[in-house]
PDB file of C-alpha atoms in Angstrom:
ATOM      1  CA  MET S   1      -0.019   0.019  -0.004  1.00 48.00           C
ATOM      2  CA  SER S   2       1.564   3.292  -1.050  1.00 56.00           C
ATOM      3  CA  GLN S   3       1.052   6.584   0.712  1.00 59.00           C
ATOM      4  CA  ARG S   4      -0.281   9.600  -1.124  1.00 64.00           C
ATOM      5  CA  SER S   5       2.376  12.297  -1.639  1.00 63.00           C
ATOM      6  CA  GLU S   6       0.323  14.861   0.304  1.00 65.00           C
ATOM      7  CA  ASP S   7       0.402  12.528   3.369  1.00 63.00           C
ATOM      8  CA  ILE S   8       4.203  12.259   3.082  1.00 63.00           C
ATOM      9  CA  ASP S   9       4.515  16.041   2.699  1.00 70.00           C
ATOM     10  CA  ARG S  10       2.327  16.630   5.765  1.00 73.00           C
ATOM     11  CA  ARG S  11       4.435  14.173   7.820  1.00 78.00           C
ATOM     12  CA  ALA S  12       7.557  16.128   6.967  1.00 84.00           C
ATOM     13  CA  HIS S  13       6.181  18.965   9.135  1.00 88.00           C
ATOM     14  CA  VAL S  14       5.580  16.837  12.229  1.00 91.00           C
ATOM     15  CA  PRO S  15       9.084  17.384  13.778  1.00 92.00           C
ATOM     16  CA  THR S  16       8.857  21.129  13.190  1.00 93.00           C
ATOM     17  CA  VAL S  17       5.464  21.396  14.781  1.00 94.00           C
ATOM     18  CA  MET S  18       6.526  19.205  17.739  1.00 94.00           C
ATOM     19  CA  HIS S  19       9.553  21.515  18.413  1.00 95.00           C
ATOM     20  CA  GLU S  20       7.279  24.546  18.319  1.00 95.00           C
ATOM     21  CA  VAL S  21       4.807  22.893  20.741  1.00 93.00           C
ATOM     22  CA  ALA S  22       7.675  21.882  23.026  1.00 93.00           C
ATOM     23  CA  GLU S  23       9.040  25.448  23.059  1.00 93.00           C
ATOM     24  CA  LEU S  24       5.617  26.762  24.088  1.00 92.00           C
ATOM     25  CA  ALA S  25       4.811  23.976  26.611  1.00 90.00           C
ATOM     26  CA  ARG S  26       8.121  23.447  28.335  1.00 88.00           C
ATOM     27  CA  PRO S  27       7.868  26.593  30.588  1.00 88.00           C
ATOM     28  CA  ALA S  28       4.560  25.324  31.949  1.00 88.00           C
ATOM     29  CA  ALA S  29       6.121  21.981  33.022  1.00 81.00           C
ATOM     30  CA  ALA S  30       7.936  23.765  35.871  1.00 78.00           C
ATOM     31  CA  ASP S  31       4.626  25.117  37.202  1.00 83.00           C
ATOM     32  CA  GLY S  32       3.622  21.747  38.566  1.00 77.00           C
ATOM     33  CA  GLU S  33       4.550  20.119  41.845  1.00 80.00           C
ATOM     34  CA  VAL S  34       6.151  16.761  42.183  1.00 80.00           C
ATOM     35  CA  LYS S  35       4.432  14.807  44.961  1.00 80.00           C
ATOM     36  CA  PRO S  36       7.156  12.955  46.837  1.00 79.00           C
ATOM     37  CA  TYR S  37       4.688  10.474  48.375  1.00 83.00           C
ATOM     38  CA  ILE S  38       3.742   9.039  44.908  1.00 79.00           C
ATOM     39  CA  ALA S  39       5.843   5.996  44.043  1.00 76.00           C
ATOM     40  CA  GLY S  40       7.963   6.648  41.016  1.00 74.00           C
ATOM     41  CA  LEU S  41       7.921  10.392  41.305  1.00 76.00           C
ATOM     42  CA  ASP S  42      10.156  10.911  44.277  1.00 75.00           C
ATOM     43  CA  GLY S  43      13.347  12.649  43.140  1.00 77.00           C
ATOM     44  CA  MET S  44      11.914  13.719  39.760  1.00 80.00           C
ATOM     45  CA  GLU S  45      12.632  17.252  38.562  1.00 82.00           C
ATOM     46  CA  PRO S  46       9.437  19.167  37.867  1.00 80.00           C
ATOM     47  CA  ASP S  47      10.746  20.843  34.679  1.00 83.00           C
ATOM     48  CA  ARG S  48      10.917  17.650  32.652  1.00 84.00           C
ATOM     49  CA  PHE S  49       8.995  17.649  29.370  1.00 87.00           C
ATOM     50  CA  GLY S  50       8.865  15.147  26.556  1.00 89.00           C
ATOM     51  CA  LEU S  51       6.673  14.599  23.538  1.00 90.00           C
ATOM     52  CA  VAL S  52       6.658  11.598  21.167  1.00 91.00           C
ATOM     53  CA  VAL S  53       4.344  11.089  18.170  1.00 90.00           C
ATOM     54  CA  HIS S  54       4.012   7.586  16.742  1.00 88.00           C
ATOM     55  CA  GLN S  55       2.668   7.293  13.220  1.00 86.00           C
ATOM     56  CA  LEU S  56       0.534   4.319  12.142  1.00 83.00           C
ATOM     57  CA  ASP S  57       3.399   2.961  10.054  1.00 84.00           C
ATOM     58  CA  GLY S  58       5.636   2.705  13.166  1.00 88.00           C
ATOM     59  CA  GLU S  59       7.740   5.832  12.549  1.00 89.00           C
ATOM     60  CA  ALA S  60       8.161   8.073  15.543  1.00 93.00           C
ATOM     61  CA  ASP S  61       9.307  11.602  16.171  1.00 94.00           C
ATOM     62  CA  ALA S  62      10.477  12.753  19.591  1.00 95.00           C
ATOM     63  CA  VAL S  63      11.469  16.010  21.288  1.00 95.00           C
ATOM     64  CA  GLY S  64      12.493  16.933  24.854  1.00 92.00           C
ATOM     65  CA  ASP S  65      13.368  14.672  27.781  1.00 91.00           C
ATOM     66  CA  VAL S  66      12.115  11.561  26.089  1.00 91.00           C
ATOM     67  CA  ASP S  67      14.808   9.287  27.518  1.00 92.00           C
ATOM     68  CA  ASP S  68      13.813  10.084  31.153  1.00 86.00           C
ATOM     69  CA  ARG S  69      11.566   7.466  32.677  1.00 81.00           C
ATOM     70  CA  PHE S  70       8.650   8.537  34.906  1.00 76.00           C
ATOM     71  CA  ALA S  71       5.344   7.347  36.131  1.00 74.00           C
ATOM     72  CA  ILE S  72       2.458   8.674  33.985  1.00 76.00           C
ATOM     73  CA  GLN S  73      -0.137   8.453  36.839  1.00 74.00           C
ATOM     74  CA  SER S  74      -3.607   9.791  35.989  1.00 74.00           C
ATOM     75  CA  VAL S  75      -2.833  10.589  32.320  1.00 78.00           C
ATOM     76  CA  ALA S  76      -2.916   6.825  31.747  1.00 80.00           C
ATOM     77  CA  LYS S  77      -6.726   7.081  32.086  1.00 82.00           C
ATOM     78  CA  VAL S  78      -6.809   9.084  28.853  1.00 82.00           C
ATOM     79  CA  PHE S  79      -4.920   6.416  26.972  1.00 77.00           C
ATOM     80  CA  ALA S  80      -7.166   3.728  28.359  1.00 80.00           C
ATOM     81  CA  LEU S  81     -10.281   5.464  27.041  1.00 76.00           C
ATOM     82  CA  VAL S  82      -8.947   5.929  23.535  1.00 67.00           C
TER      83      VAL S  82
END
């Protein structure tokens, strides 16, 4: 199955858009508070921010602190509902 050229062109913009989003969102990451009593969050720095987009064909683009492991806590509920 081949992709249409417009889909390929659109995908070329994904990394650029992700970097723009990260630039806008990263300052807000430090506004939160790390709860030390939550397992997996103790010792985490509050200014960490990472964003990864996986395409349906398995390709992925990433920006930010994507190699840092952390507990996703309540945001997991969103993924469970999708």
